[in-house]
């Protein structure tokens, strides 16, 4: 079974994360390192996230 | 010639009827006790009445010219015309002019108001155009909203459908499965974990 983290401060770090929630509020667009842009969002109501493609791996899953 | 004069008088009287204040001012100089000494024209009209009509008619023509100049050339030309007009006017013309001044002032005020409103309309049209372009660009960038109604399947049925999907495609993300089968993402992850534990599927990163 996949490990589910439910505590405040638990974080996910991955190349690709699938999410679902009742509402998803898109936040601001900020300039990240190099020319990458960073988007922010807030998931509210039964939010669920799962890593689909880990960092530094191949195609994933 | 006499007919033309008569036509001018008729026209003048018609226009004068719309400006009763001017007409009454010119006729106010008549005194009832001196009326017997008034000379009459060949048509039986008092000469002074004809003169008064002529002056009023001249005033109206000048006034129309002023209004035309104001309409065509704006306030600057209007002031120039008024300056010339005041310098060459007779007392009777001055009376006619002063009585029509409020009309001109009103006309100029309305004209300025109209110009301001037209400027505001132009500005609003420009702003609406800019907003329409902005909305179009945002609509082009934002993703289309797609509503997926999740199916309520038993875990076994869902597992069967996921295996069928893997038989068609080798590589699938959790989100691909959830989207294609209209299943809850958490249910997909749980089933995939079970299938992975049973050795029926494996994560590509774990193949080594």
PDB file of N, CA, C and O in Angstrom, chain B residues 67-140:
ATOM      1  N   UNK B  67     -24.358  81.364 -35.535  1.00  0.00           N
ATOM      2  CA  UNK B  67     -24.541  79.964 -35.117  1.00  0.00           C
ATOM      3  C   UNK B  67     -23.823  79.041 -36.083  1.00  0.00           C
ATOM      4  O   UNK B  67     -23.159  78.099 -35.704  1.00  0.00           O
ATOM      5  N   UNK B  68     -23.937  79.346 -37.379  1.00  0.00           N
ATOM      6  CA  UNK B  68     -23.256  78.534 -38.390  1.00  0.00           C
ATOM      7  C   UNK B  68     -21.745  78.561 -38.161  1.00  0.00           C
ATOM      8  O   UNK B  68     -21.085  77.531 -38.182  1.00  0.00           O
ATOM      9  N   UNK B  69     -21.209  79.772 -37.896  1.00  0.00           N
ATOM     10  CA  UNK B  69     -19.764  79.883 -37.662  1.00  0.00           C
ATOM     11  C   UNK B  69     -19.343  79.122 -36.422  1.00  0.00           C
ATOM     12  O   UNK B  69     -18.308  78.474 -36.393  1.00  0.00           O
ATOM     13  N   UNK B  70     -20.168  79.211 -35.386  1.00  0.00           N
ATOM     14  CA  UNK B  70     -19.863  78.494 -34.147  1.00  0.00           C
ATOM     15  C   UNK B  70     -19.863  77.004 -34.401  1.00  0.00           C
ATOM     16  O   UNK B  70     -18.977  76.278 -33.973  1.00  0.00           O
ATOM     17  N   UNK B  71     -20.883  76.554 -35.159  1.00  0.00           N
ATOM     18  CA  UNK B  71     -20.981  75.120 -35.416  1.00  0.00           C
ATOM     19  C   UNK B  71     -19.810  74.624 -36.242  1.00  0.00           C
ATOM     20  O   UNK B  71     -19.320  73.517 -36.048  1.00  0.00           O
ATOM     21  N   UNK B  72     -19.349  75.462 -37.189  1.00  0.00           N
ATOM     22  CA  UNK B  72     -18.289  75.009 -38.096  1.00  0.00           C
ATOM     23  C   UNK B  72     -16.906  75.247 -37.506  1.00  0.00           C
ATOM     24  O   UNK B  72     -16.033  74.382 -37.541  1.00  0.00           O
ATOM     25  N   UNK B  73     -16.710  76.462 -36.942  1.00  0.00           N
ATOM     26  CA  UNK B  73     -15.338  76.840 -36.560  1.00  0.00           C
ATOM     27  C   UNK B  73     -15.086  76.797 -35.060  1.00  0.00           C
ATOM     28  O   UNK B  73     -13.964  76.966 -34.634  1.00  0.00           O
ATOM     29  N   UNK B  74     -16.123  76.629 -34.253  1.00  0.00           N
ATOM     30  CA  UNK B  74     -15.898  76.515 -32.817  1.00  0.00           C
ATOM     31  C   UNK B  74     -15.904  77.855 -32.104  1.00  0.00           C
ATOM     32  O   UNK B  74     -16.222  78.898 -32.674  1.00  0.00           O
ATOM     33  N   UNK B  75     -15.517  77.830 -30.822  1.00  0.00           N
ATOM     34  CA  UNK B  75     -15.645  78.997 -29.954  1.00  0.00           C
ATOM     35  C   UNK B  75     -14.786  80.168 -30.428  1.00  0.00           C
ATOM     36  O   UNK B  75     -15.209  81.315 -30.360  1.00  0.00           O
ATOM     37  N   UNK B  76     -13.568  79.885 -30.921  1.00  0.00           N
ATOM     38  CA  UNK B  76     -12.684  80.967 -31.340  1.00  0.00           C
ATOM     39  C   UNK B  76     -13.313  81.813 -32.423  1.00  0.00           C
ATOM     40  O   UNK B  76     -13.328  83.037 -32.347  1.00  0.00           O
ATOM     41  N   UNK B  77     -13.887  81.177 -33.432  1.00  0.00           N
ATOM     42  CA  UNK B  77     -14.531  81.926 -34.500  1.00  0.00           C
ATOM     43  C   UNK B  77     -15.766  82.645 -33.982  1.00  0.00           C
ATOM     44  O   UNK B  77     -16.087  83.733 -34.419  1.00  0.00           O
ATOM     45  N   UNK B  78     -16.439  82.015 -33.063  1.00  0.00           N
ATOM     46  CA  UNK B  78     -17.630  82.648 -32.501  1.00  0.00           C
ATOM     47  C   UNK B  78     -17.255  83.965 -31.836  1.00  0.00           C
ATOM     48  O   UNK B  78     -17.876  84.992 -32.072  1.00  0.00           O
ATOM     49  N   UNK B  79     -16.187  83.974 -31.046  1.00  0.00           N
ATOM     50  CA  UNK B  79     -15.764  85.201 -30.376  1.00  0.00           C
ATOM     51  C   UNK B  79     -15.368  86.269 -31.396  1.00  0.00           C
ATOM     52  O   UNK B  79     -15.667  87.432 -31.227  1.00  0.00           O
ATOM     53  N   UNK B  80     -14.687  85.831 -32.469  1.00  0.00           N
ATOM     54  CA  UNK B  80     -14.280  86.789 -33.489  1.00  0.00           C
ATOM     55  C   UNK B  80     -15.502  87.419 -34.148  1.00  0.00           C
ATOM     56  O   UNK B  80     -15.565  88.624 -34.340  1.00  0.00           O
ATOM     57  N   UNK B  81     -16.486  86.580 -34.423  1.00  0.00           N
ATOM     58  CA  UNK B  81     -17.707  87.090 -35.060  1.00  0.00           C
ATOM     59  C   UNK B  81     -18.419  88.054 -34.132  1.00  0.00           C
ATOM     60  O   UNK B  81     -18.866  89.124 -34.529  1.00  0.00           O
ATOM     61  N   UNK B  82     -18.521  87.689 -32.871  1.00  0.00           N
ATOM     62  CA  UNK B  82     -19.199  88.551 -31.903  1.00  0.00           C
ATOM     63  C   UNK B  82     -18.482  89.891 -31.799  1.00  0.00           C
ATOM     64  O   UNK B  82     -19.108  90.946 -31.778  1.00  0.00           O
ATOM     65  N   UNK B  83     -17.144  89.849 -31.801  1.00  0.00           N
ATOM     66  CA  UNK B  83     -16.386  91.100 -31.714  1.00  0.00           C
ATOM     67  C   UNK B  83     -16.694  92.023 -32.876  1.00  0.00           C
ATOM     68  O   UNK B  83     -17.004  93.192 -32.702  1.00  0.00           O
ATOM     69  N   UNK B  84     -16.669  91.454 -34.090  1.00  0.00           N
ATOM     70  CA  UNK B  84     -16.976  92.263 -35.266  1.00  0.00           C
ATOM     71  C   UNK B  84     -18.413  92.730 -35.258  1.00  0.00           C
ATOM     72  O   UNK B  84     -18.711  93.869 -35.611  1.00  0.00           O
ATOM     73  N   UNK B  85     -19.258  91.885 -34.822  1.00  0.00           N
ATOM     74  CA  UNK B  85     -20.684  92.199 -34.828  1.00  0.00           C
ATOM     75  C   UNK B  85     -20.984  93.342 -33.865  1.00  0.00           C
ATOM     76  O   UNK B  85     -21.701  94.277 -34.187  1.00  0.00           O
ATOM     77  N   UNK B  86     -20.423  93.298 -32.695  1.00  0.00           N
ATOM     78  CA  UNK B  86     -20.681  94.343 -31.692  1.00  0.00           C
ATOM     79  C   UNK B  86     -20.155  95.692 -32.174  1.00  0.00           C
ATOM     80  O   UNK B  86     -20.809  96.719 -32.000  1.00  0.00           O
ATOM     81  N   UNK B  87     -19.005  95.695 -32.845  1.00  0.00           N
ATOM     82  CA  UNK B  87     -18.418  96.955 -33.300  1.00  0.00           C
ATOM     83  C   UNK B  87     -19.220  97.649 -34.361  1.00  0.00           C
ATOM     84  O   UNK B  87     -19.211  98.865 -34.453  1.00  0.00           O
ATOM     85  N   UNK B  88     -19.947  96.922 -35.179  1.00  0.00           N
ATOM     86  CA  UNK B  88     -20.652  97.529 -36.302  1.00  0.00           C
ATOM     87  C   UNK B  88     -22.159  97.566 -36.093  1.00  0.00           C
ATOM     88  O   UNK B  88     -22.895  97.931 -36.987  1.00  0.00           O
ATOM     89  N   UNK B  89     -22.617  97.160 -34.952  1.00  0.00           N
ATOM     90  CA  UNK B  89     -24.067  97.030 -34.787  1.00  0.00           C
ATOM     91  C   UNK B  89     -24.717  98.354 -34.430  1.00  0.00           C
ATOM     92  O   UNK B  89     -24.114  99.230 -33.820  1.00  0.00           O
ATOM     93  N   UNK B  90     -25.971  98.467 -34.850  1.00  0.00           N
ATOM     94  CA  UNK B  90     -26.797  99.595 -34.458  1.00  0.00           C
ATOM     95  C   UNK B  90     -27.466  99.265 -33.133  1.00  0.00           C
ATOM     96  O   UNK B  90     -27.466  98.109 -32.711  1.00  0.00           O
ATOM     97  N   UNK B  91     -28.061 100.238 -32.454  1.00  0.00           N
ATOM     98  CA  UNK B  91     -28.720  99.950 -31.186  1.00  0.00           C
ATOM     99  C   UNK B  91     -29.783  98.855 -31.298  1.00  0.00           C
ATOM    100  O   UNK B  91     -29.880  97.992 -30.440  1.00  0.00           O
ATOM    101  N   UNK B  92     -30.546  98.897 -32.382  1.00  0.00           N
ATOM    102  CA  UNK B  92     -31.599  97.884 -32.505  1.00  0.00           C
ATOM    103  C   UNK B  92     -30.979  96.499 -32.680  1.00  0.00           C
ATOM    104  O   UNK B  92     -31.493  95.508 -32.167  1.00  0.00           O
ATOM    105  N   UNK B  93     -29.867  96.463 -33.420  1.00  0.00           N
ATOM    106  CA  UNK B  93     -29.201  95.166 -33.589  1.00  0.00           C
ATOM    107  C   UNK B  93     -28.664  94.667 -32.255  1.00  0.00           C
ATOM    108  O   UNK B  93     -28.712  93.488 -31.960  1.00  0.00           O
ATOM    109  N   UNK B  94     -28.153  95.602 -31.453  1.00  0.00           N
ATOM    110  CA  UNK B  94     -27.629  95.226 -30.146  1.00  0.00           C
ATOM    111  C   UNK B  94     -28.724  94.629 -29.274  1.00  0.00           C
ATOM    112  O   UNK B  94     -28.527  93.648 -28.571  1.00  0.00           O
ATOM    113  N   UNK B  95     -29.936  95.233 -29.376  1.00  0.00           N
ATOM    114  CA  UNK B  95     -31.055  94.690 -28.595  1.00  0.00           C
ATOM    115  C   UNK B  95     -31.341  93.256 -29.015  1.00  0.00           C
ATOM    116  O   UNK B  95     -31.440  92.344 -28.202  1.00  0.00           O
ATOM    117  N   UNK B  96     -31.389  93.037 -30.368  1.00  0.00           N
ATOM    118  CA  UNK B  96     -31.658  91.690 -30.858  1.00  0.00           C
ATOM    119  C   UNK B  96     -30.568  90.727 -30.456  1.00  0.00           C
ATOM    120  O   UNK B  96     -30.832  89.619 -30.036  1.00  0.00           O
ATOM    121  N   UNK B  97     -29.322  91.192 -30.538  1.00  0.00           N
ATOM    122  CA  UNK B  97     -28.188  90.336 -30.211  1.00  0.00           C
ATOM    123  C   UNK B  97     -28.217  89.948 -28.733  1.00  0.00           C
ATOM    124  O   UNK B  97     -28.063  88.781 -28.380  1.00  0.00           O
ATOM    125  N   UNK B  98     -28.444  90.971 -27.867  1.00  0.00           N
ATOM    126  CA  UNK B  98     -28.400  90.676 -26.433  1.00  0.00           C
ATOM    127  C   UNK B  98     -29.510  89.724 -26.028  1.00  0.00           C
ATOM    128  O   UNK B  98     -29.344  88.911 -25.134  1.00  0.00           O
ATOM    129  N   UNK B  99     -30.657  89.820 -26.718  1.00  0.00           N
ATOM    130  CA  UNK B  99     -31.752  88.929 -26.348  1.00  0.00           C
ATOM    131  C   UNK B  99     -31.481  87.496 -26.804  1.00  0.00           C
ATOM    132  O   UNK B  99     -32.074  86.567 -26.276  1.00  0.00           O
ATOM    133  N   UNK B 100     -30.618  87.352 -27.816  1.00  0.00           N
ATOM    134  CA  UNK B 100     -30.325  86.002 -28.294  1.00  0.00           C
ATOM    135  C   UNK B 100     -29.056  85.437 -27.673  1.00  0.00           C
ATOM    136  O   UNK B 100     -28.709  84.293 -27.896  1.00  0.00           O
ATOM    137  N   UNK B 101     -28.343  86.247 -26.898  1.00  0.00           N
ATOM    138  CA  UNK B 101     -27.090  85.794 -26.287  1.00  0.00           C
ATOM    139  C   UNK B 101     -27.283  84.572 -25.379  1.00  0.00           C
ATOM    140  O   UNK B 101     -26.478  83.629 -25.455  1.00  0.00           O
ATOM    141  N   UNK B 102     -28.304  84.557 -24.515  1.00  0.00           N
ATOM    142  CA  UNK B 102     -28.492  83.366 -23.684  1.00  0.00           C
ATOM    143  C   UNK B 102     -28.645  82.093 -24.508  1.00  0.00           C
ATOM    144  O   UNK B 102     -28.131  81.035 -24.142  1.00  0.00           O
ATOM    145  N   UNK B 103     -29.321  82.218 -25.659  1.00  0.00           N
ATOM    146  CA  UNK B 103     -29.493  81.050 -26.520  1.00  0.00           C
ATOM    147  C   UNK B 103     -28.138  80.540 -27.002  1.00  0.00           C
ATOM    148  O   UNK B 103     -27.857  79.342 -26.978  1.00  0.00           O
ATOM    149  N   UNK B 104     -27.280  81.480 -27.414  1.00  0.00           N
ATOM    150  CA  UNK B 104     -25.953  81.101 -27.898  1.00  0.00           C
ATOM    151  C   UNK B 104     -25.103  80.485 -26.790  1.00  0.00           C
ATOM    152  O   UNK B 104     -24.412  79.485 -26.992  1.00  0.00           O
ATOM    153  N   UNK B 105     -25.175  81.111 -25.604  1.00  0.00           N
ATOM    154  CA  UNK B 105     -24.402  80.586 -24.474  1.00  0.00           C
ATOM    155  C   UNK B 105     -24.842  79.170 -24.141  1.00  0.00           C
ATOM    156  O   UNK B 105     -24.026  78.282 -23.883  1.00  0.00           O
ATOM    157  N   UNK B 106     -26.161  78.979 -24.175  1.00  0.00           N
ATOM    158  CA  UNK B 106     -26.707  77.651 -23.900  1.00  0.00           C
ATOM    159  C   UNK B 106     -26.225  76.651 -24.945  1.00  0.00           C
ATOM    160  O   UNK B 106     -25.827  75.528 -24.635  1.00  0.00           O
ATOM    161  N   UNK B 107     -26.247  77.123 -26.211  1.00  0.00           N
ATOM    162  CA  UNK B 107     -25.797  76.264 -27.295  1.00  0.00           C
ATOM    163  C   UNK B 107     -24.329  75.868 -27.113  1.00  0.00           C
ATOM    164  O   UNK B 107     -23.950  74.705 -27.261  1.00  0.00           O
ATOM    165  N   UNK B 108     -23.490  76.850 -26.743  1.00  0.00           N
ATOM    166  CA  UNK B 108     -22.063  76.572 -26.562  1.00  0.00           C
ATOM    167  C   UNK B 108     -21.824  75.622 -25.406  1.00  0.00           C
ATOM    168  O   UNK B 108     -20.992  74.722 -25.474  1.00  0.00           O
ATOM    169  N   UNK B 109     -22.584  75.840 -24.310  1.00  0.00           N
ATOM    170  CA  UNK B 109     -22.431  74.952 -23.146  1.00  0.00           C
ATOM    171  C   UNK B 109     -22.809  73.531 -23.508  1.00  0.00           C
ATOM    172  O   UNK B 109     -22.094  72.578 -23.154  1.00  0.00           O
ATOM    173  N   UNK B 110     -23.906  73.381 -24.260  1.00  0.00           N
ATOM    174  CA  UNK B 110     -24.331  72.027 -24.655  1.00  0.00           C
ATOM    175  C   UNK B 110     -23.318  71.402 -25.603  1.00  0.00           C
ATOM    176  O   UNK B 110     -23.061  70.210 -25.563  1.00  0.00           O
ATOM    177  N   UNK B 111     -22.739  72.242 -26.455  1.00  0.00           N
ATOM    178  CA  UNK B 111     -21.739  71.737 -27.410  1.00  0.00           C
ATOM    179  C   UNK B 111     -20.502  71.235 -26.672  1.00  0.00           C
ATOM    180  O   UNK B 111     -19.955  70.178 -27.001  1.00  0.00           O
ATOM    181  N   UNK B 112     -20.055  71.995 -25.658  1.00  0.00           N
ATOM    182  CA  UNK B 112     -18.889  71.562 -24.875  1.00  0.00           C
ATOM    183  C   UNK B 112     -19.184  70.250 -24.159  1.00  0.00           C
ATOM    184  O   UNK B 112     -18.355  69.344 -24.097  1.00  0.00           O
ATOM    185  N   UNK B 113     -20.414  70.175 -23.584  1.00  0.00           N
ATOM    186  CA  UNK B 113     -20.816  68.954 -22.879  1.00  0.00           C
ATOM    187  C   UNK B 113     -20.821  67.771 -23.836  1.00  0.00           C
ATOM    188  O   UNK B 113     -20.343  66.673 -23.500  1.00  0.00           O
ATOM    189  N   UNK B 114     -21.348  68.005 -25.033  1.00  0.00           N
ATOM    190  CA  UNK B 114     -21.394  66.942 -26.035  1.00  0.00           C
ATOM    191  C   UNK B 114     -19.986  66.496 -26.418  1.00  0.00           C
ATOM    192  O   UNK B 114     -19.712  65.288 -26.541  1.00  0.00           O
ATOM    193  N   UNK B 115     -19.073  67.455 -26.574  1.00  0.00           N
ATOM    194  CA  UNK B 115     -17.691  67.108 -26.920  1.00  0.00           C
ATOM    195  C   UNK B 115     -17.052  66.264 -25.822  1.00  0.00           C
ATOM    196  O   UNK B 115     -16.358  65.285 -26.091  1.00  0.00           O
ATOM    197  N   UNK B 116     -17.309  66.671 -24.560  1.00  0.00           N
ATOM    198  CA  UNK B 116     -16.755  65.901 -23.441  1.00  0.00           C
ATOM    199  C   UNK B 116     -17.297  64.479 -23.446  1.00  0.00           C
ATOM    200  O   UNK B 116     -16.577  63.512 -23.219  1.00  0.00           O
ATOM    201  N   UNK B 117     -18.608  64.347 -23.713  1.00  0.00           N
ATOM    202  CA  UNK B 117     -19.215  63.015 -23.713  1.00  0.00           C
ATOM    203  C   UNK B 117     -18.672  62.177 -24.860  1.00  0.00           C
ATOM    204  O   UNK B 117     -18.463  60.968 -24.710  1.00  0.00           O
ATOM    205  N   UNK B 118     -18.454  62.802 -26.003  1.00  0.00           N
ATOM    206  CA  UNK B 118     -17.886  62.063 -27.132  1.00  0.00           C
ATOM    207  C   UNK B 118     -16.476  61.593 -26.806  1.00  0.00           C
ATOM    208  O   UNK B 118     -16.086  60.470 -27.156  1.00  0.00           O
ATOM    209  N   UNK B 119     -15.693  62.453 -26.125  1.00  0.00           N
ATOM    210  CA  UNK B 119     -14.345  62.050 -25.706  1.00  0.00           C
ATOM    211  C   UNK B 119     -14.422  60.862 -24.751  1.00  0.00           C
ATOM    212  O   UNK B 119     -13.636  59.913 -24.841  1.00  0.00           O
ATOM    213  N   UNK B 120     -15.404  60.935 -23.809  1.00  0.00           N
ATOM    214  CA  UNK B 120     -15.566  59.833 -22.849  1.00  0.00           C
ATOM    215  C   UNK B 120     -15.957  58.554 -23.571  1.00  0.00           C
ATOM    216  O   UNK B 120     -15.464  57.470 -23.243  1.00  0.00           O
ATOM    217  N   UNK B 121     -16.834  58.660 -24.577  1.00  0.00           N
ATOM    218  CA  UNK B 121     -17.245  57.485 -25.344  1.00  0.00           C
ATOM    219  C   UNK B 121     -16.044  56.891 -26.076  1.00  0.00           C
ATOM    220  O   UNK B 121     -15.852  55.670 -26.088  1.00  0.00           O
ATOM    221  N   UNK B 122     -15.215  57.761 -26.677  1.00  0.00           N
ATOM    222  CA  UNK B 122     -14.014  57.280 -27.364  1.00  0.00           C
ATOM    223  C   UNK B 122     -13.098  56.527 -26.400  1.00  0.00           C
ATOM    224  O   UNK B 122     -12.584  55.449 -26.715  1.00  0.00           O
ATOM    225  N   UNK B 123     -12.900  57.130 -25.205  1.00  0.00           N
ATOM    226  CA  UNK B 123     -12.027  56.507 -24.214  1.00  0.00           C
ATOM    227  C   UNK B 123     -12.589  55.151 -23.779  1.00  0.00           C
ATOM    228  O   UNK B 123     -11.852  54.166 -23.671  1.00  0.00           O
ATOM    229  N   UNK B 124     -13.911  55.098 -23.558  1.00  0.00           N
ATOM    230  CA  UNK B 124     -14.531  53.838 -23.136  1.00  0.00           C
ATOM    231  C   UNK B 124     -14.416  52.785 -24.233  1.00  0.00           C
ATOM    232  O   UNK B 124     -14.178  51.605 -23.941  1.00  0.00           O
ATOM    233  N   UNK B 125     -14.581  53.205 -25.485  1.00  0.00           N
ATOM    234  CA  UNK B 125     -14.440  52.257 -26.590  1.00  0.00           C
ATOM    235  C   UNK B 125     -13.032  51.674 -26.626  1.00  0.00           C
ATOM    236  O   UNK B 125     -12.848  50.467 -26.827  1.00  0.00           O
ATOM    237  N   UNK B 126     -12.034  52.536 -26.391  1.00  0.00           N
ATOM    238  CA  UNK B 126     -10.650  52.051 -26.384  1.00  0.00           C
ATOM    239  C   UNK B 126     -10.428  51.067 -25.239  1.00  0.00           C
ATOM    240  O   UNK B 126      -9.787  50.018 -25.409  1.00  0.00           O
ATOM    241  N   UNK B 127     -10.985  51.419 -24.052  1.00  0.00           N
ATOM    242  CA  UNK B 127     -10.800  50.537 -22.893  1.00  0.00           C
ATOM    243  C   UNK B 127     -11.496  49.195 -23.108  1.00  0.00           C
ATOM    244  O   UNK B 127     -10.959  48.145 -22.771  1.00  0.00           O
ATOM    245  N   UNK B 128     -12.712  49.230 -23.672  1.00  0.00           N
ATOM    246  CA  UNK B 128     -13.438  47.980 -23.931  1.00  0.00           C
ATOM    247  C   UNK B 128     -12.657  47.125 -24.925  1.00  0.00           C
ATOM    248  O   UNK B 128     -12.537  45.905 -24.758  1.00  0.00           O
ATOM    249  N   UNK B 129     -12.102  47.771 -25.959  1.00  0.00           N
ATOM    250  CA  UNK B 129     -11.303  47.029 -26.938  1.00  0.00           C
ATOM    251  C   UNK B 129     -10.102  46.366 -26.301  1.00  0.00           C
ATOM    252  O   UNK B 129      -9.801  45.202 -26.579  1.00  0.00           O
ATOM    253  N   UNK B 130      -9.412  47.122 -25.419  1.00  0.00           N
ATOM    254  CA  UNK B 130      -8.240  46.563 -24.740  1.00  0.00           C
ATOM    255  C   UNK B 130      -8.646  45.391 -23.840  1.00  0.00           C
ATOM    256  O   UNK B 130      -7.955  44.364 -23.790  1.00  0.00           O
ATOM    257  N   UNK B 131      -9.769  45.536 -23.136  1.00  0.00           N
ATOM    258  CA  UNK B 131     -10.235  44.461 -22.257  1.00  0.00           C
ATOM    259  C   UNK B 131     -10.629  43.222 -23.061  1.00  0.00           C
ATOM    260  O   UNK B 131     -10.372  42.090 -22.635  1.00  0.00           O
ATOM    261  N   UNK B 132     -11.267  43.434 -24.208  1.00  0.00           N
ATOM    262  CA  UNK B 132     -11.646  42.292 -25.041  1.00  0.00           C
ATOM    263  C   UNK B 132     -10.404  41.521 -25.492  1.00  0.00           C
ATOM    264  O   UNK B 132     -10.399  40.285 -25.480  1.00  0.00           O
ATOM    265  N   UNK B 133      -9.358  42.264 -25.880  1.00  0.00           N
ATOM    266  CA  UNK B 133      -8.115  41.598 -26.284  1.00  0.00           C
ATOM    267  C   UNK B 133      -7.522  40.810 -25.123  1.00  0.00           C
ATOM    268  O   UNK B 133      -7.040  39.692 -25.284  1.00  0.00           O
ATOM    269  N   UNK B 134      -7.565  41.427 -23.930  1.00  0.00           N
ATOM    270  CA  UNK B 134      -6.989  40.766 -22.761  1.00  0.00           C
ATOM    271  C   UNK B 134      -7.753  39.486 -22.412  1.00  0.00           C
ATOM    272  O   UNK B 134      -7.162  38.450 -22.119  1.00  0.00           O
ATOM    273  N   UNK B 135      -9.101  39.568 -22.455  1.00  0.00           N
ATOM    274  CA  UNK B 135      -9.923  38.390 -22.167  1.00  0.00           C
ATOM    275  C   UNK B 135      -9.639  37.299 -23.181  1.00  0.00           C
ATOM    276  O   UNK B 135      -9.515  36.112 -22.829  1.00  0.00           O
ATOM    277  N   UNK B 136      -9.509  37.684 -24.465  1.00  0.00           N
ATOM    278  CA  UNK B 136      -9.239  36.687 -25.510  1.00  0.00           C
ATOM    279  C   UNK B 136      -7.905  35.994 -25.268  1.00  0.00           C
ATOM    280  O   UNK B 136      -7.791  34.770 -25.422  1.00  0.00           O
ATOM    281  N   UNK B 137      -6.881  36.779 -24.855  1.00  0.00           N
ATOM    282  CA  UNK B 137      -5.570  36.174 -24.610  1.00  0.00           C
ATOM    283  C   UNK B 137      -5.618  35.245 -23.395  1.00  0.00           C
ATOM    284  O   UNK B 137      -4.999  34.177 -23.400  1.00  0.00           O
ATOM    285  N   UNK B 138      -6.379  35.646 -22.364  1.00  0.00           N
ATOM    286  CA  UNK B 138      -6.496  34.787 -21.180  1.00  0.00           C
ATOM    287  C   UNK B 138      -7.249  33.502 -21.506  1.00  0.00           C
ATOM    288  O   UNK B 138      -6.887  32.429 -21.029  1.00  0.00           O
ATOM    289  N   UNK B 139      -8.305  33.623 -22.320  1.00  0.00           N
ATOM    290  CA  UNK B 139      -9.066  32.433 -22.702  1.00  0.00           C
ATOM    291  C   UNK B 139      -8.208  31.482 -23.525  1.00  0.00           C
ATOM    292  O   UNK B 139      -8.351  30.266 -23.428  1.00  0.00           O
ATOM    293  N   UNK B 140      -7.306  32.046 -24.323  1.00  0.00           N
ATOM    294  CA  UNK B 140      -6.435  31.198 -25.152  1.00  0.00           C
ATOM    295  C   UNK B 140      -5.447  30.424 -24.287  1.00  0.00           C
ATOM    296  O   UNK B 140      -5.091  29.288 -24.610  1.00  0.00           O
TER     297      UNK B 140
END
